[in-house]
Structures are given as C-alpha cells and as structure tokens.
mmCIF file of N, CA, C and O in Angstrom:
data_model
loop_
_atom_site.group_PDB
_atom_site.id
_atom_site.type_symbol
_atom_site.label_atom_id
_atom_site.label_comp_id
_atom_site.label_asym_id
_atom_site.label_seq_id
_atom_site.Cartn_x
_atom_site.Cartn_y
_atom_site.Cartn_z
ATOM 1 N N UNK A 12 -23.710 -166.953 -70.019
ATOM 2 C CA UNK A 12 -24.761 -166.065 -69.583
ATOM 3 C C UNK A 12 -24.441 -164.645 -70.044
ATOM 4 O O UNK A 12 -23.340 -164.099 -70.109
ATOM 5 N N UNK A 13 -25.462 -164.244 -70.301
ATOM 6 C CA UNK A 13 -25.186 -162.401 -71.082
ATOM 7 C C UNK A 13 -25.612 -161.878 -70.180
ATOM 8 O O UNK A 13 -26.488 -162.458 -69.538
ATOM 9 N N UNK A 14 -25.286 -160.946 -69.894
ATOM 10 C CA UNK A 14 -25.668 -159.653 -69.399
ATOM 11 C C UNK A 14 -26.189 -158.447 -70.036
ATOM 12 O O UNK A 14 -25.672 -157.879 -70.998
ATOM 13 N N UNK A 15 -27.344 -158.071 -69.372
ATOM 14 C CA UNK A 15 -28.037 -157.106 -70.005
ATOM 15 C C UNK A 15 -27.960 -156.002 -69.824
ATOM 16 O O UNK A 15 -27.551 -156.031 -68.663
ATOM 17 N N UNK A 16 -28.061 -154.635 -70.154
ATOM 18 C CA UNK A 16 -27.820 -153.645 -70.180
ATOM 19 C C UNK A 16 -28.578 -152.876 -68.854
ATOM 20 O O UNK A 16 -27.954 -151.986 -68.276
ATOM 21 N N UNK A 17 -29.699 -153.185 -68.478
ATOM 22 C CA UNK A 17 -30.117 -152.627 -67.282
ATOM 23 C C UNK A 17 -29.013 -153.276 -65.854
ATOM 24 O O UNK A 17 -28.750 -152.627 -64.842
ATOM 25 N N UNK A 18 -28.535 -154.654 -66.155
ATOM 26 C CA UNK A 18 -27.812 -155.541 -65.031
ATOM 27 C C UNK A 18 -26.658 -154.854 -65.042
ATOM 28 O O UNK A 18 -26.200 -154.474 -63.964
ATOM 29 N N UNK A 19 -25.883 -154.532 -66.425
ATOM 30 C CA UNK A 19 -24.813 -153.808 -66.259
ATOM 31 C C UNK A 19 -24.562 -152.330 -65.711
ATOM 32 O O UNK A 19 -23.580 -151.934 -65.083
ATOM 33 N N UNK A 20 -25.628 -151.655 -66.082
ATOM 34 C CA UNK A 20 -26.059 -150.289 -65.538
ATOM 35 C C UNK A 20 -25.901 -150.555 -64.141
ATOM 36 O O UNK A 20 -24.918 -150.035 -63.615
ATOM 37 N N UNK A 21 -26.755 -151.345 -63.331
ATOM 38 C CA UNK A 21 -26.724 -151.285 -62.317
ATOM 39 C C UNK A 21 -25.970 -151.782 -61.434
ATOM 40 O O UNK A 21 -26.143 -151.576 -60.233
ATOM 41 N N UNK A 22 -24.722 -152.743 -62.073
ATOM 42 C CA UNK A 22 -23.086 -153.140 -61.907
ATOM 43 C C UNK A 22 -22.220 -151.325 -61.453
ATOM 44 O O UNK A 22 -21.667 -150.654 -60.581
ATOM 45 N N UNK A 23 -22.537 -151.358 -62.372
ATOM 46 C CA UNK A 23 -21.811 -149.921 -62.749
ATOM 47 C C UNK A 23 -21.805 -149.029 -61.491
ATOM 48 O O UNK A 23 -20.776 -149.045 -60.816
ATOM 49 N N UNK A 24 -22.943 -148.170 -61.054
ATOM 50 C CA UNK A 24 -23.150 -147.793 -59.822
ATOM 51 C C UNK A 24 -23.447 -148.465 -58.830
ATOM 52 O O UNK A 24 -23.860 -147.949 -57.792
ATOM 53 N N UNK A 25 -23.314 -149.482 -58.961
ATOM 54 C CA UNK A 25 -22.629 -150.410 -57.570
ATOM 55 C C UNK A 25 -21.332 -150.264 -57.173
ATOM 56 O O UNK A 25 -21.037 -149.770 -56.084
ATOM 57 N N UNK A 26 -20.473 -150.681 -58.027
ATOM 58 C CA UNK A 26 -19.339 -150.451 -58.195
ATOM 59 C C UNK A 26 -19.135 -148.680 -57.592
ATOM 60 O O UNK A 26 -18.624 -148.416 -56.503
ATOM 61 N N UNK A 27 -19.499 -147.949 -58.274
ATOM 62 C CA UNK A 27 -19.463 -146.497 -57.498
ATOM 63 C C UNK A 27 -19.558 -146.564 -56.351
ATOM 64 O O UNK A 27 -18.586 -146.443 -55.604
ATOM 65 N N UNK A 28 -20.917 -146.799 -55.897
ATOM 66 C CA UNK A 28 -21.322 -146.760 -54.292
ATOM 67 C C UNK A 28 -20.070 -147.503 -53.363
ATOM 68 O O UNK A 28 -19.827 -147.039 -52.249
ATOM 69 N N UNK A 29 -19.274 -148.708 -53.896
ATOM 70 C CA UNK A 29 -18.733 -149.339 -53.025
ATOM 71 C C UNK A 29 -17.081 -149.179 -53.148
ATOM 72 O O UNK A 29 -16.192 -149.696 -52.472
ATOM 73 N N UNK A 30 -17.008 -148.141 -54.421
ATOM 74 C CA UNK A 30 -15.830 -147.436 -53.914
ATOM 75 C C UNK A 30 -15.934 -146.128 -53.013
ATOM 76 O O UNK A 30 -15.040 -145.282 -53.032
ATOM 77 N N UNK A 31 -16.879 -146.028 -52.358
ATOM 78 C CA UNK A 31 -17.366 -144.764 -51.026
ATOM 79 C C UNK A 31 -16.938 -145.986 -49.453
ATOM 80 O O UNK A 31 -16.796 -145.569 -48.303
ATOM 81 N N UNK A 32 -16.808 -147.581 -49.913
ATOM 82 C CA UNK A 32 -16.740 -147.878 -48.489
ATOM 83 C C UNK A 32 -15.135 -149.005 -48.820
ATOM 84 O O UNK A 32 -14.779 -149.824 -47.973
ATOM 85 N N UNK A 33 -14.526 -148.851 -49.883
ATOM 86 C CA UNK A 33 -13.689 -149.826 -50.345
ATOM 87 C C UNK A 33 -12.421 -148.977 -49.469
ATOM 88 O O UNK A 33 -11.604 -149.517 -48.722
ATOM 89 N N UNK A 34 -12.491 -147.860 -49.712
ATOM 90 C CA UNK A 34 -10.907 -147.550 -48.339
ATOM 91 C C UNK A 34 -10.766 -148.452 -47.166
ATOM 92 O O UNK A 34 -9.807 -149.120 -46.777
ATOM 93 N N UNK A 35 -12.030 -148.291 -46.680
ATOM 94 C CA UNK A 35 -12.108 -148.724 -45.385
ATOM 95 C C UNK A 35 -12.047 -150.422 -45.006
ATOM 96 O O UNK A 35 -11.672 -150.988 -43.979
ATOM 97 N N UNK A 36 -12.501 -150.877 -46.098
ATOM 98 C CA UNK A 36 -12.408 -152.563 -46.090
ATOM 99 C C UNK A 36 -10.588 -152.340 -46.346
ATOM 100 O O UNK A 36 -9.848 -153.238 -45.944
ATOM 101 N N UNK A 37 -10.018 -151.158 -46.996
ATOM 102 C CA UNK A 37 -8.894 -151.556 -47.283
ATOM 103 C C UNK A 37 -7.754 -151.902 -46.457
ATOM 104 O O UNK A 37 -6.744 -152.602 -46.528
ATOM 105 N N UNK A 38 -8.592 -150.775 -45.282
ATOM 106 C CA UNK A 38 -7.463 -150.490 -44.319
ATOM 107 C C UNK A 38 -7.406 -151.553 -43.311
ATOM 108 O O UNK A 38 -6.705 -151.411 -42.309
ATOM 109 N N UNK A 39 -8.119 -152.637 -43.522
ATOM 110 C CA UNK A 39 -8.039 -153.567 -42.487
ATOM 111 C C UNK A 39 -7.511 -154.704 -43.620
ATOM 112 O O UNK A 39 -7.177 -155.816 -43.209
ATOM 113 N N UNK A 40 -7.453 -154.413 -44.932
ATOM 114 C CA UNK A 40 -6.695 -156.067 -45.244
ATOM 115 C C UNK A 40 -8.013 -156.717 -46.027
ATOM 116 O O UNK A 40 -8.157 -157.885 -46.388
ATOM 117 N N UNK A 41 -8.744 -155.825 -46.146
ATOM 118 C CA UNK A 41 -10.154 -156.272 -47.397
ATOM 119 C C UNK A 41 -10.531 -155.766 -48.243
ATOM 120 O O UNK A 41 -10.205 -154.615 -48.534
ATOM 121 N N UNK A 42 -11.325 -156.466 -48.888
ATOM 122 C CA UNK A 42 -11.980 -155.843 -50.228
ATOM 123 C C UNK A 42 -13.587 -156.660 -50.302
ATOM 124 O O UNK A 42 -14.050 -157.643 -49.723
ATOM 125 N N UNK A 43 -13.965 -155.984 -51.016
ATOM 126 C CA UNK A 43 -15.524 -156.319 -51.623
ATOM 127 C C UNK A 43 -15.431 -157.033 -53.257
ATOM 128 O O UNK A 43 -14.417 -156.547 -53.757
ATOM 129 N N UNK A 44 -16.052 -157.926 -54.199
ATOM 130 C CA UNK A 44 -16.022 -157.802 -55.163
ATOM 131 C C UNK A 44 -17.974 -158.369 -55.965
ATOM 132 O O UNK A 44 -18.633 -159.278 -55.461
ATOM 133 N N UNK A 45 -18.265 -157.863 -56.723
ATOM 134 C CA UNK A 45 -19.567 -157.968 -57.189
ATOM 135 C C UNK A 45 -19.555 -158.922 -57.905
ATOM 136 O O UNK A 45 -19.231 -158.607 -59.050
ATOM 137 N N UNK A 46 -19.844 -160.414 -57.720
ATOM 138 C CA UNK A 46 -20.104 -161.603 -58.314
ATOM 139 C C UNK A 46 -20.761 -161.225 -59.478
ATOM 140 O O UNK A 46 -20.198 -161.062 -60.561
ATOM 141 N N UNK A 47 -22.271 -161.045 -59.209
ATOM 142 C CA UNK A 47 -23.260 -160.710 -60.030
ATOM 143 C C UNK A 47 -24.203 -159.656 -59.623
ATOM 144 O O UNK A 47 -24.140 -158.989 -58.590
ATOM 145 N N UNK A 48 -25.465 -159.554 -60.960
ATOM 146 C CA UNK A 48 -25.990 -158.359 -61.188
ATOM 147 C C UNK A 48 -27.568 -159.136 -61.745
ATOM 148 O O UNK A 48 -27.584 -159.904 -62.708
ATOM 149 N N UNK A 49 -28.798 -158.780 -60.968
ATOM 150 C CA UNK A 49 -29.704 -159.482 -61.542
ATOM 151 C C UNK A 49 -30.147 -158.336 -62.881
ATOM 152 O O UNK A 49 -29.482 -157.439 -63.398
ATOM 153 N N UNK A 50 -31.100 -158.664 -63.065
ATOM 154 C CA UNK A 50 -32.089 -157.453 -64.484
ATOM 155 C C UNK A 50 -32.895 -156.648 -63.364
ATOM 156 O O UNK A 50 -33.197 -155.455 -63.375
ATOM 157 N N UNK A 51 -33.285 -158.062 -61.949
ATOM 158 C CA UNK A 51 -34.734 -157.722 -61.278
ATOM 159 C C UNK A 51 -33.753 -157.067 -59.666
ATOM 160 O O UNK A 51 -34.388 -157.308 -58.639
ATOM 161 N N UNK A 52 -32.377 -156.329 -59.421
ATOM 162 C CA UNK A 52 -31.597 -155.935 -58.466
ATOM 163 C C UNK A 52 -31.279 -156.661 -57.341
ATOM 164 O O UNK A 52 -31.187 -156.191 -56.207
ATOM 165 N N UNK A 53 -31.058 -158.190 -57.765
ATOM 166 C CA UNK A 53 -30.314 -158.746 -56.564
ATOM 167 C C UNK A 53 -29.173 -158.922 -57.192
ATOM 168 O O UNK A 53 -28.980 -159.196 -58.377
ATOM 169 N N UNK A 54 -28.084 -158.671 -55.942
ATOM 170 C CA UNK A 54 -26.428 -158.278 -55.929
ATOM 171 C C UNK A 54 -26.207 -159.735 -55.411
ATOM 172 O O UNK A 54 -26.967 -160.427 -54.735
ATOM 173 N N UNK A 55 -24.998 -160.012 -55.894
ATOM 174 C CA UNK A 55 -24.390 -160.726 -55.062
ATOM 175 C C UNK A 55 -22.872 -160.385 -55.041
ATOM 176 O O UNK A 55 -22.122 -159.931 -55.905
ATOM 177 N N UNK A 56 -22.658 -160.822 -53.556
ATOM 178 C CA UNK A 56 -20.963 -159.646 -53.025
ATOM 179 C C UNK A 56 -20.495 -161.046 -52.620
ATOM 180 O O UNK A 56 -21.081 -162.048 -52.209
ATOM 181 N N UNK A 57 -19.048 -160.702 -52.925
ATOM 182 C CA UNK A 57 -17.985 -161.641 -52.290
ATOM 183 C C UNK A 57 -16.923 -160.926 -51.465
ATOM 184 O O UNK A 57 -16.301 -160.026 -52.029
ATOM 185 N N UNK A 58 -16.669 -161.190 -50.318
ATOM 186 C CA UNK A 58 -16.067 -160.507 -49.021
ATOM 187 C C UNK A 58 -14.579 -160.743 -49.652
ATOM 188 O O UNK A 58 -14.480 -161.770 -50.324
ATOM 189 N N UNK A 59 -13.601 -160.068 -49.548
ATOM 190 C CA UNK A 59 -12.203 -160.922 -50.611
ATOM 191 C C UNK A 59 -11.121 -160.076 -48.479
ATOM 192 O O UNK A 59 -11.403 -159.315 -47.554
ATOM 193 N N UNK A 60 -9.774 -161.129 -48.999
ATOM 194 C CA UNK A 60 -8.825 -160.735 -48.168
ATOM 195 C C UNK A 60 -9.184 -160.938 -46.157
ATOM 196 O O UNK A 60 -9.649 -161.973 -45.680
ATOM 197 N N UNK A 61 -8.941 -160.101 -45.600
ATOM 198 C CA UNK A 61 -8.751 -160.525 -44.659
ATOM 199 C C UNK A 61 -10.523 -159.914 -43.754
ATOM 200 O O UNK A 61 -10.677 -159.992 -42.535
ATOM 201 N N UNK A 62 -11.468 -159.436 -44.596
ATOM 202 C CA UNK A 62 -12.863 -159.450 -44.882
ATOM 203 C C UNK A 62 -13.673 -160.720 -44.599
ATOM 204 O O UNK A 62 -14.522 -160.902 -43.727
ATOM 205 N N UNK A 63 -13.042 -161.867 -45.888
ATOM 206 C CA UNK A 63 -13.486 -163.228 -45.816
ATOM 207 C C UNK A 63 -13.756 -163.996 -44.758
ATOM 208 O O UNK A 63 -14.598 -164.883 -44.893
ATOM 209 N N UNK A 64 -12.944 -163.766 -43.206
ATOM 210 C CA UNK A 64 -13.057 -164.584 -42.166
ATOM 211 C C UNK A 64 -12.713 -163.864 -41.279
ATOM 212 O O UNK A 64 -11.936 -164.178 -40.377
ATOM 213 N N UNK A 65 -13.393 -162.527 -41.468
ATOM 214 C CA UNK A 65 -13.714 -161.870 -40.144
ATOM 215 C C UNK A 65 -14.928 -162.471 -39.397
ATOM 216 O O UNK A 65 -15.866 -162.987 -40.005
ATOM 217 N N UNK A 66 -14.862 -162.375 -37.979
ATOM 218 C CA UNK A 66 -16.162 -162.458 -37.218
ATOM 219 C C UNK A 66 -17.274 -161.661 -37.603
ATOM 220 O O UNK A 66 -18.467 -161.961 -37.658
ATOM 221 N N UNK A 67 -16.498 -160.251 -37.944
ATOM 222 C CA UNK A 67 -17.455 -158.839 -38.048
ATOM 223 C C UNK A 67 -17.690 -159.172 -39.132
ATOM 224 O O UNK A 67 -18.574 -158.325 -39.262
ATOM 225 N N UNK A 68 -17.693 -159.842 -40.399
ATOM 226 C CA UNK A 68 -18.157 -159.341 -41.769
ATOM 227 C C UNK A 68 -19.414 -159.362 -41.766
ATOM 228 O O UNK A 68 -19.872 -158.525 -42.544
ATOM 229 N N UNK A 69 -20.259 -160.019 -41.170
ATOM 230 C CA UNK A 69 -21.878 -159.738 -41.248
ATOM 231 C C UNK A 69 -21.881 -158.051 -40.849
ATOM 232 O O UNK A 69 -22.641 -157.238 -41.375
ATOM 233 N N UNK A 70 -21.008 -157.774 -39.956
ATOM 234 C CA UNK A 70 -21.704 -156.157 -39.415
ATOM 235 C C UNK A 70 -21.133 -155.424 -40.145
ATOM 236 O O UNK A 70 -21.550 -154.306 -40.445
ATOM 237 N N UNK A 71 -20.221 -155.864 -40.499
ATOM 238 C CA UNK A 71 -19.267 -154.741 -41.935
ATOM 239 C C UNK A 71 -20.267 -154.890 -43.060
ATOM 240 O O UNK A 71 -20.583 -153.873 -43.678
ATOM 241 N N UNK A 72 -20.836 -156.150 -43.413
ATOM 242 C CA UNK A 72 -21.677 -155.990 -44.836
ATOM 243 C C UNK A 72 -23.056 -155.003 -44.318
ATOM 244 O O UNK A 72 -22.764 -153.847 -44.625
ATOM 245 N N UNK A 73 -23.980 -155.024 -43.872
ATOM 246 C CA UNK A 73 -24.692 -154.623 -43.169
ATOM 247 C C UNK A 73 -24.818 -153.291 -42.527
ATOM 248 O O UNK A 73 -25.970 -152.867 -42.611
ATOM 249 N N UNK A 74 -23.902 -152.408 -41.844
ATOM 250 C CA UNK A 74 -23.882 -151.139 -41.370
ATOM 251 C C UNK A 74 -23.172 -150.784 -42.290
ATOM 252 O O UNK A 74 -23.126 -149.555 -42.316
ATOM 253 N N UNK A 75 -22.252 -151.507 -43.515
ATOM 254 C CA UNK A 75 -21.556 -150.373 -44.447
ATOM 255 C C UNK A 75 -21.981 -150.188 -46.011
ATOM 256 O O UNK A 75 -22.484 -149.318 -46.722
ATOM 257 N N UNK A 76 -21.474 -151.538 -46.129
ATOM 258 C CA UNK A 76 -21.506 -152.203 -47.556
ATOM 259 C C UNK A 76 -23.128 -151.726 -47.841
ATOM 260 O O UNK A 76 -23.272 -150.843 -48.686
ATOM 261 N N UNK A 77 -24.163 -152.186 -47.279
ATOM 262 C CA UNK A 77 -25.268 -152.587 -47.718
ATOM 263 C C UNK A 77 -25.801 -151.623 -47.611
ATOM 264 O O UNK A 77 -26.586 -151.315 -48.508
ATOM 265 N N UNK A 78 -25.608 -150.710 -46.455
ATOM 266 C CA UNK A 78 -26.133 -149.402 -46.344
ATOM 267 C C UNK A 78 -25.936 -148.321 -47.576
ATOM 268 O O UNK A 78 -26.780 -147.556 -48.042
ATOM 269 N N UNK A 79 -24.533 -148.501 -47.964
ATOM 270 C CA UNK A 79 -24.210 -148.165 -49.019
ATOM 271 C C UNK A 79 -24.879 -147.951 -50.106
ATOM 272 O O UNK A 79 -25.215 -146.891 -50.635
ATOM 273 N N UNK A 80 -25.104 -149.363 -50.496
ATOM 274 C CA UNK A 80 -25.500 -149.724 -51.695
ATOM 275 C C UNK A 80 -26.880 -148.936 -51.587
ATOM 276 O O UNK A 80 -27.183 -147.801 -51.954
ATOM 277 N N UNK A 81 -27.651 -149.996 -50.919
ATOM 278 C CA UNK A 81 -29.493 -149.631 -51.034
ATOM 279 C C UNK A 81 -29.031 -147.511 -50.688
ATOM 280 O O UNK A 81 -30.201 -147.129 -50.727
ATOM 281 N N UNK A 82 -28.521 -146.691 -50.527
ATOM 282 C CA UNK A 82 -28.596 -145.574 -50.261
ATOM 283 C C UNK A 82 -28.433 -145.044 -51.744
ATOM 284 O O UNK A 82 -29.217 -144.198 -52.173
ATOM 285 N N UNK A 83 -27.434 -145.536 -52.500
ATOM 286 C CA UNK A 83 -26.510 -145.095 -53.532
ATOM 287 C C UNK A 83 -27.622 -145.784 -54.898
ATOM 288 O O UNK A 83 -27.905 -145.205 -55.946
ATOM 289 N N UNK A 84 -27.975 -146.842 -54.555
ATOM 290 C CA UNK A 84 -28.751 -147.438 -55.830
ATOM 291 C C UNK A 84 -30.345 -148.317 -54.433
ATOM 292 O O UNK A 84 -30.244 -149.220 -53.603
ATOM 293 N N UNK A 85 -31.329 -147.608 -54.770
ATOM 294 C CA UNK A 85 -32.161 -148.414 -54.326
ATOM 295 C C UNK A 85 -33.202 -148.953 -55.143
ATOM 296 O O UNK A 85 -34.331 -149.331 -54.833
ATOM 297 N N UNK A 86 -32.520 -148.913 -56.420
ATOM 298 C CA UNK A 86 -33.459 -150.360 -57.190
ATOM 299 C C UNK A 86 -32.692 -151.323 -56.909
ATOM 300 O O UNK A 86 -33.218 -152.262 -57.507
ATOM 301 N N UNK A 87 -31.469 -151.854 -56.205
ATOM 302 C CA UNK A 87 -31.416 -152.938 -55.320
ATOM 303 C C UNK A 87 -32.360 -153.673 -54.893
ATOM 304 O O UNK A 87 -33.170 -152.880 -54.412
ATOM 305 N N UNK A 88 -32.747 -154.704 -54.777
ATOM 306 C CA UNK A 88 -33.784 -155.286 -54.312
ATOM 307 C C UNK A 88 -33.377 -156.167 -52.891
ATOM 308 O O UNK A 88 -33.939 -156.229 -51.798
ATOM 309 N N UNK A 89 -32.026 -156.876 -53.474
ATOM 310 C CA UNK A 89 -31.688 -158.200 -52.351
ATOM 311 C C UNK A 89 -30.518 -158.071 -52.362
ATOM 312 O O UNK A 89 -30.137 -157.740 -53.485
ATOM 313 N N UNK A 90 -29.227 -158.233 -51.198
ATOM 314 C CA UNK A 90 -28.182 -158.120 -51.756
ATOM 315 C C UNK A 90 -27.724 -159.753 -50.807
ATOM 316 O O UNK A 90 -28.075 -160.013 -49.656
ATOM 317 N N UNK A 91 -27.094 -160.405 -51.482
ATOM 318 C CA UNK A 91 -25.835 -161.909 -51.296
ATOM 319 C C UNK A 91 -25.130 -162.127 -51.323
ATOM 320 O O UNK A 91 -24.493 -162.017 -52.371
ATOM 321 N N UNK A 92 -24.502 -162.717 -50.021
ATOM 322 C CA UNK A 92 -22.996 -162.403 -49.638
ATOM 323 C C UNK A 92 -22.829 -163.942 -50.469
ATOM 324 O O UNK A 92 -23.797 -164.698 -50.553
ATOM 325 N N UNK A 93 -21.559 -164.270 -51.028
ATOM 326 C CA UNK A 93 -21.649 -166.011 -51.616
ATOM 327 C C UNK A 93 -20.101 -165.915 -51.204
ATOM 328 O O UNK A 93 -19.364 -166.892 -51.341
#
C-alpha cells in the first residue's frame, strides 16, 4: 500500500500534535503510535506499554489524545484505537 502525500502530510502533524500529549502517556509507562493515515482523515492509534491495558485508556484517548489531535489537525475526520 502507498501512501500519499496528503496521508503523509497529515501523519506528519499528527505526529506533532501527539508529541504535546506523549510526556504524559510517558510518565505513566505509555506511549501512543499512528498505525495509519487515511487520504479522507481517519487515524488509526495504537495505545503501546502500560497504556495498552489500562482501564482509563478510553478516557486517556478521548480527553487527551483525541482532543489533541481534532484541535491540532481538524481535517481529522475519525480517529481508531486498533
């Protein structure tokens, strides 16, 4: 699968936006990582470390991560935790 230059663009400042909330996943023993990148802005996130099987990761993706993102890039459309 290729990736296209608008998908990568918008990799790119994803990646930005979610080094604004990546300390904080850090300090508990997590990380975030960006599976994929649509053309049409659906994300898909993978919870990594001690993130993965938190209770809270729905409210960590959601009040941080996601807030994040759609703030930082809102041609986001959908974002997926996998």
């Amino acid at each position: 699968m290729t990736t296209s230059t608008k998908a990568e663009e918008l990799r790119a400042r994803i990646e930005k936006a979610l080094d604004i909330v990546r300390p904080y996943l850090e300090q508990d023993g997590g990380n975030v990582d960006v599976m994929n990148v649509s053309d049409d802005g659906v994300v898909e996130l993978q919870l990594q470390g001690a993130c993965s099987g938190c209770p809270s990761s729905v409210m960590t993706l959601a009040a941080g991560i996601e807030r994040v993102i759609r703030e930082e890039v809102p041609e986001v459309t959908e974002i997926i935790t996998v």
